[in-house]
Amino acid sequence: MSEHLPLIHGLDGPAHVLVTGASRGIGLAITQALLAHPQVASVTAVARHASGSAALARLGEAAPGRLHRADVDLTDEAALDALAGALVTRHPSLALVVNAAGVLHGDGLRPEKSVREVRRQSLERVFALNAFAPVLLARALLPLLERGPAVFASLSARVGSIGDNRLGGWYAYRASKAAQNQLMRTFAIEWSRRNRLGCCLLLHPGTVDTALSAPFQKNVPLAKLFEPARAARQLLAIIAGATPADSGRFIAWDGQDIPW
């Protein structure tokens, strides 16, 4: 990200920012890019095992005193409230929150190809992180987002678009991202009444070469398979160019709106 590009619209002076899913993939790349931005005073890097992340440790060594690691399970409401409480004692506000945490597959979890594969346990697991965690994070951090210019950006996915769904499949992932979109769109409306300088964005990063997308890259053209650093630059450029009038938008990596 260019050092001449402001972090977010209308922001003067140093900024405190928070990134979830910060220990790997897009979240790690965004954390690294933010630490390189001259306007960023500190980055709180949130992950389930942030304190044990070697990658985050290296970033912290390169930016002494500016990276704070926080071990947080985003599906745990008490943990989110504790995170917010700790942040309030450190600084009065956040200028930027980027939620890059999400789940598509894992132990005993894979995208469904047919309705016959849909299971309640998988639905609950995927919704907990992809849909519920972003809005619970917003609720917990609201006291830090009520003054001055601020952006809350959460990574969604084009497959969460109901209007764009022509292939079917991936029931839990599609539905959880669609639910996140509605929850965060609703938050955007409420937040605008509390902070007229706030901007909530739902961002589709494209297909990024990470562990999340690795099993599904076979048919992706090389030109459309982004390295995490490139994806981070593209997303941060959208964030930097957004104004409060853009709050509630669902935007792809190329700046184009995605149908709900």
Coordinates of C-alpha atoms in Angstrom, one line a residue:
M1 CA 0.0 0.0 0.0
S2 CA 1.4 3.4 -1.0
E3 CA 2.7 5.4 2.0
H4 CA 1.1 8.5 0.3
L5 CA -2.4 7.0 0.4
P6 CA -4.3 7.9 3.6
L7 CA -5.3 4.9 5.7
I8 CA -9.0 5.8 5.7
H9 CA -11.0 8.8 4.4
G10 CA -10.9 11.9 6.7
L11 CA -8.4 10.5 9.2
D12 CA -5.8 12.9 10.6
G13 CA -2.9 11.7 12.8
P14 CA -1.9 8.2 13.9
A15 CA -4.3 5.3 13.9
H16 CA -4.9 2.3 16.1
V17 CA -6.1 -0.7 14.1
L18 CA -7.3 -4.3 14.7
V19 CA -7.1 -7.3 12.4
T20 CA -8.7 -10.7 13.0
G21 CA -7.6 -13.9 11.4
A22 CA -4.2 -12.2 11.6
S23 CA -1.9 -15.2 11.9
R24 CA -2.1 -16.5 8.3
G25 CA -3.4 -15.9 4.8
I26 CA -5.0 -12.6 3.9
G27 CA -5.2 -11.5 7.6
L28 CA -1.4 -11.9 8.0
A29 CA -0.7 -10.0 4.7
I30 CA -3.0 -7.2 5.8
T31 CA -1.3 -7.0 9.2
Q32 CA 2.1 -6.7 7.5
A33 CA 0.8 -4.0 5.1
L34 CA -0.7 -2.0 7.9
L35 CA 2.6 -2.1 9.9
A36 CA 4.3 -0.6 6.9
H37 CA 1.8 2.3 6.7
P38 CA 3.2 5.5 8.3
Q39 CA -0.2 6.5 9.7
V40 CA -0.6 3.3 11.7
A41 CA 0.5 3.7 15.3
S42 CA -0.4 0.2 16.4
V43 CA -1.9 -3.1 15.2
T44 CA -3.8 -5.5 17.4
A45 CA -3.4 -8.9 15.7
V46 CA -6.2 -11.2 16.7
A47 CA -6.2 -15.0 16.2
R48 CA -7.0 -18.1 18.1
H49 CA -3.3 -18.7 18.7
A50 CA -1.8 -15.3 17.9
S51 CA 0.8 -15.5 20.7
G52 CA 2.2 -18.7 19.3
S53 CA 2.4 -17.5 15.7
A54 CA 6.0 -17.4 14.4
A55 CA 4.9 -15.2 11.5
L56 CA 3.4 -12.6 13.8
A57 CA 6.4 -12.8 16.1
R58 CA 8.7 -11.9 13.1
L59 CA 6.4 -8.9 12.3
G60 CA 6.5 -7.8 15.9
E61 CA 10.3 -7.9 15.9
A62 CA 10.4 -5.7 12.8
A63 CA 8.0 -3.2 14.3
P64 CA 9.0 -2.9 18.0
G65 CA 6.1 -1.8 20.3
R66 CA 3.6 -1.5 17.5
L67 CA 2.2 -5.0 17.2
H68 CA 0.1 -6.4 20.0
R69 CA -1.0 -10.1 19.7
A70 CA -4.3 -11.2 21.2
D71 CA -5.4 -14.8 21.6
V72 CA -9.1 -14.7 21.0
D73 CA -11.8 -17.2 20.0
L74 CA -14.1 -15.0 17.9
T75 CA -17.0 -17.4 18.5
D76 CA -16.7 -16.7 22.3
E77 CA -18.7 -13.6 23.3
A78 CA -17.0 -13.3 26.7
A79 CA -13.6 -13.4 25.0
L80 CA -14.7 -10.6 22.6
D81 CA -15.9 -8.5 25.5
A82 CA -12.5 -9.1 27.3
L83 CA -10.7 -8.0 24.1
A84 CA -12.7 -4.8 23.9
G85 CA -12.1 -4.1 27.6
A86 CA -8.3 -4.5 27.2
L87 CA -8.3 -2.2 24.1
V88 CA -10.2 0.6 25.9
T89 CA -7.4 0.7 28.6
R90 CA -4.7 1.0 25.9
H91 CA -6.2 3.7 23.6
P92 CA -9.6 5.5 23.3
S93 CA -10.6 4.5 19.8
L94 CA -10.0 2.3 16.7
A95 CA -9.7 3.8 13.2
L96 CA -9.9 0.6 11.4
V97 CA -11.1 -3.0 12.0
V98 CA -10.5 -5.7 9.4
N99 CA -12.2 -9.0 10.1
A100 CA -10.3 -11.5 8.0
A101 CA -11.3 -14.7 9.9
G102 CA -13.4 -17.3 8.3
V103 CA -13.8 -21.0 7.7
L104 CA -14.6 -23.1 4.6
H105 CA -13.2 -26.5 5.3
G106 CA -11.2 -28.3 8.1
D107 CA -11.3 -31.4 10.2
G108 CA -14.5 -33.1 9.4
L109 CA -15.7 -30.1 7.4
R110 CA -16.0 -29.6 3.7
P111 CA -18.2 -27.7 1.3
E112 CA -21.4 -29.6 0.4
K113 CA -21.9 -30.6 -3.2
S114 CA -25.4 -31.8 -2.5
V115 CA -28.2 -31.2 0.0
R116 CA -27.7 -34.8 1.1
E117 CA -24.4 -33.7 2.6
V118 CA -25.9 -30.9 4.7
R119 CA -25.5 -31.4 8.5
R120 CA -26.7 -29.3 11.4
Q121 CA -23.3 -29.5 13.1
S122 CA -21.4 -28.2 10.1
L123 CA -23.9 -25.4 9.6
E124 CA -23.5 -24.3 13.2
R125 CA -19.7 -24.5 13.0
V126 CA -19.5 -22.4 9.8
F127 CA -22.2 -19.9 10.8
A128 CA -20.5 -19.4 14.2
L129 CA -17.3 -17.9 12.6
N130 CA -18.5 -16.6 9.2
A131 CA -21.8 -15.0 10.2
F132 CA -22.1 -14.5 14.0
A133 CA -18.5 -13.6 14.9
P134 CA -18.3 -10.4 12.7
V135 CA -21.4 -8.8 14.2
L136 CA -20.5 -9.9 17.7
L137 CA -17.1 -8.4 17.2
A138 CA -18.8 -5.1 16.0
R139 CA -21.0 -5.1 19.1
A140 CA -18.0 -5.6 21.5
L141 CA -15.9 -3.0 19.8
L142 CA -18.7 -0.4 19.4
P143 CA -17.4 1.8 22.3
L144 CA -14.1 2.1 20.4
L145 CA -15.9 3.1 17.1
E146 CA -18.1 6.0 18.2
R147 CA -15.7 8.9 17.6
G148 CA -14.0 10.2 14.5
P149 CA -13.4 8.6 11.1
A150 CA -13.5 4.8 11.3
V151 CA -13.9 1.8 9.0
F152 CA -15.2 -1.7 9.9
A153 CA -14.4 -4.0 7.0
S154 CA -15.3 -7.7 7.0
L155 CA -14.3 -10.2 4.4
S156 CA -17.3 -11.7 2.7
A157 CA -17.3 -13.7 -0.5
R158 CA -19.0 -13.5 -3.9
V159 CA -20.5 -17.0 -3.3
G160 CA -22.5 -15.3 -0.5
S161 CA -24.5 -13.4 -3.1
I162 CA -28.0 -14.8 -3.5
G163 CA -28.4 -12.9 -6.8
D164 CA -25.1 -14.3 -8.2
N165 CA -25.8 -17.9 -7.2
R166 CA -26.1 -20.0 -10.4
L167 CA -24.0 -23.0 -9.5
G168 CA -25.5 -24.2 -6.2
G169 CA -23.6 -26.2 -3.7
W170 CA -21.5 -25.0 -0.8
Y171 CA -24.6 -24.6 1.3
A172 CA -23.1 -23.7 4.7
Y173 CA -20.5 -21.3 3.3
R174 CA -22.8 -19.5 0.9
A175 CA -25.5 -19.1 3.5
S176 CA -23.1 -18.0 6.3
K177 CA -21.6 -15.3 4.1
A178 CA -25.1 -14.2 3.0
A179 CA -26.1 -14.0 6.7
Q180 CA -23.0 -12.0 7.5
N181 CA -23.9 -9.6 4.7
Q182 CA -27.3 -8.9 6.2
L183 CA -26.1 -8.7 9.7
M184 CA -23.3 -6.2 8.8
R185 CA -25.5 -4.2 6.5
T186 CA -27.9 -3.8 9.4
F187 CA -25.0 -2.8 11.7
A188 CA -24.0 -0.2 9.0
I189 CA -27.4 1.5 9.3
E190 CA -27.3 1.6 13.1
W191 CA -23.7 2.7 13.2
S192 CA -24.3 5.7 10.9
R193 CA -26.7 7.1 13.5
R194 CA -24.0 6.8 16.2
N195 CA -21.0 7.9 14.2
R196 CA -21.7 9.8 11.0
L197 CA -18.0 9.3 10.1
G198 CA -18.2 5.5 10.3
C199 CA -18.1 3.2 7.2
C200 CA -18.9 -0.5 7.3
L201 CA -17.7 -2.5 4.3
L202 CA -18.2 -6.1 3.1
L203 CA -15.3 -7.1 0.9
H204 CA -14.8 -9.9 -1.5
P205 CA -11.0 -10.5 -1.9
G206 CA -11.2 -12.7 -5.0
T207 CA -9.5 -16.1 -5.0
V208 CA -6.4 -15.8 -2.9
D209 CA -3.6 -18.4 -2.7
T210 CA -4.2 -19.4 0.9
A211 CA -4.9 -22.6 2.8
L212 CA -8.6 -21.8 2.7
S213 CA -8.8 -21.8 -1.1
A214 CA -6.0 -24.4 -1.8
P215 CA -8.3 -27.4 -2.5
F216 CA -10.4 -25.4 -4.9
Q217 CA -7.9 -23.6 -7.1
K218 CA -7.7 -26.1 -10.0
N219 CA -10.0 -24.2 -12.4
V220 CA -8.9 -20.7 -11.3
P221 CA -6.9 -18.9 -14.0
L222 CA -3.5 -17.8 -12.8
A223 CA -4.3 -14.2 -13.5
K224 CA -7.3 -14.5 -11.1
L225 CA -5.3 -16.3 -8.3
F226 CA -3.9 -13.6 -6.1
E227 CA -1.0 -13.8 -3.7
P228 CA -2.0 -12.6 -0.2
A229 CA 0.2 -9.5 -0.4
R230 CA -1.6 -8.4 -3.6
A231 CA -5.0 -9.1 -2.1
A232 CA -4.1 -7.1 0.9
R233 CA -3.1 -4.1 -1.2
Q234 CA -6.3 -4.3 -3.2
L235 CA -8.5 -4.5 -0.2
L236 CA -6.7 -1.7 1.7
A237 CA -7.0 0.5 -1.4
I238 CA -10.8 0.1 -1.4
I239 CA -10.8 0.8 2.4
A240 CA -8.7 4.0 1.9
G241 CA -11.0 5.2 -0.9
A242 CA -14.3 4.6 0.9
T243 CA -16.3 7.4 2.5
P244 CA -19.2 7.2 5.0
A245 CA -21.5 7.3 1.9
D246 CA -20.2 3.9 1.0
S247 CA -21.2 2.3 4.3
G248 CA -23.1 -0.9 3.9
R249 CA -21.7 -1.8 0.4
F250 CA -20.7 -5.3 -0.7
I251 CA -17.6 -4.7 -2.9
A252 CA -15.3 -7.0 -4.9
W253 CA -11.5 -6.6 -5.0
D254 CA -11.8 -4.6 -8.2
G255 CA -14.1 -2.0 -6.7
Q256 CA -17.3 -3.3 -8.3
D257 CA -20.5 -3.8 -6.3
I258 CA -21.7 -7.3 -5.9
P259 CA -25.5 -8.0 -6.0
W260 CA -26.9 -9.1 -2.6

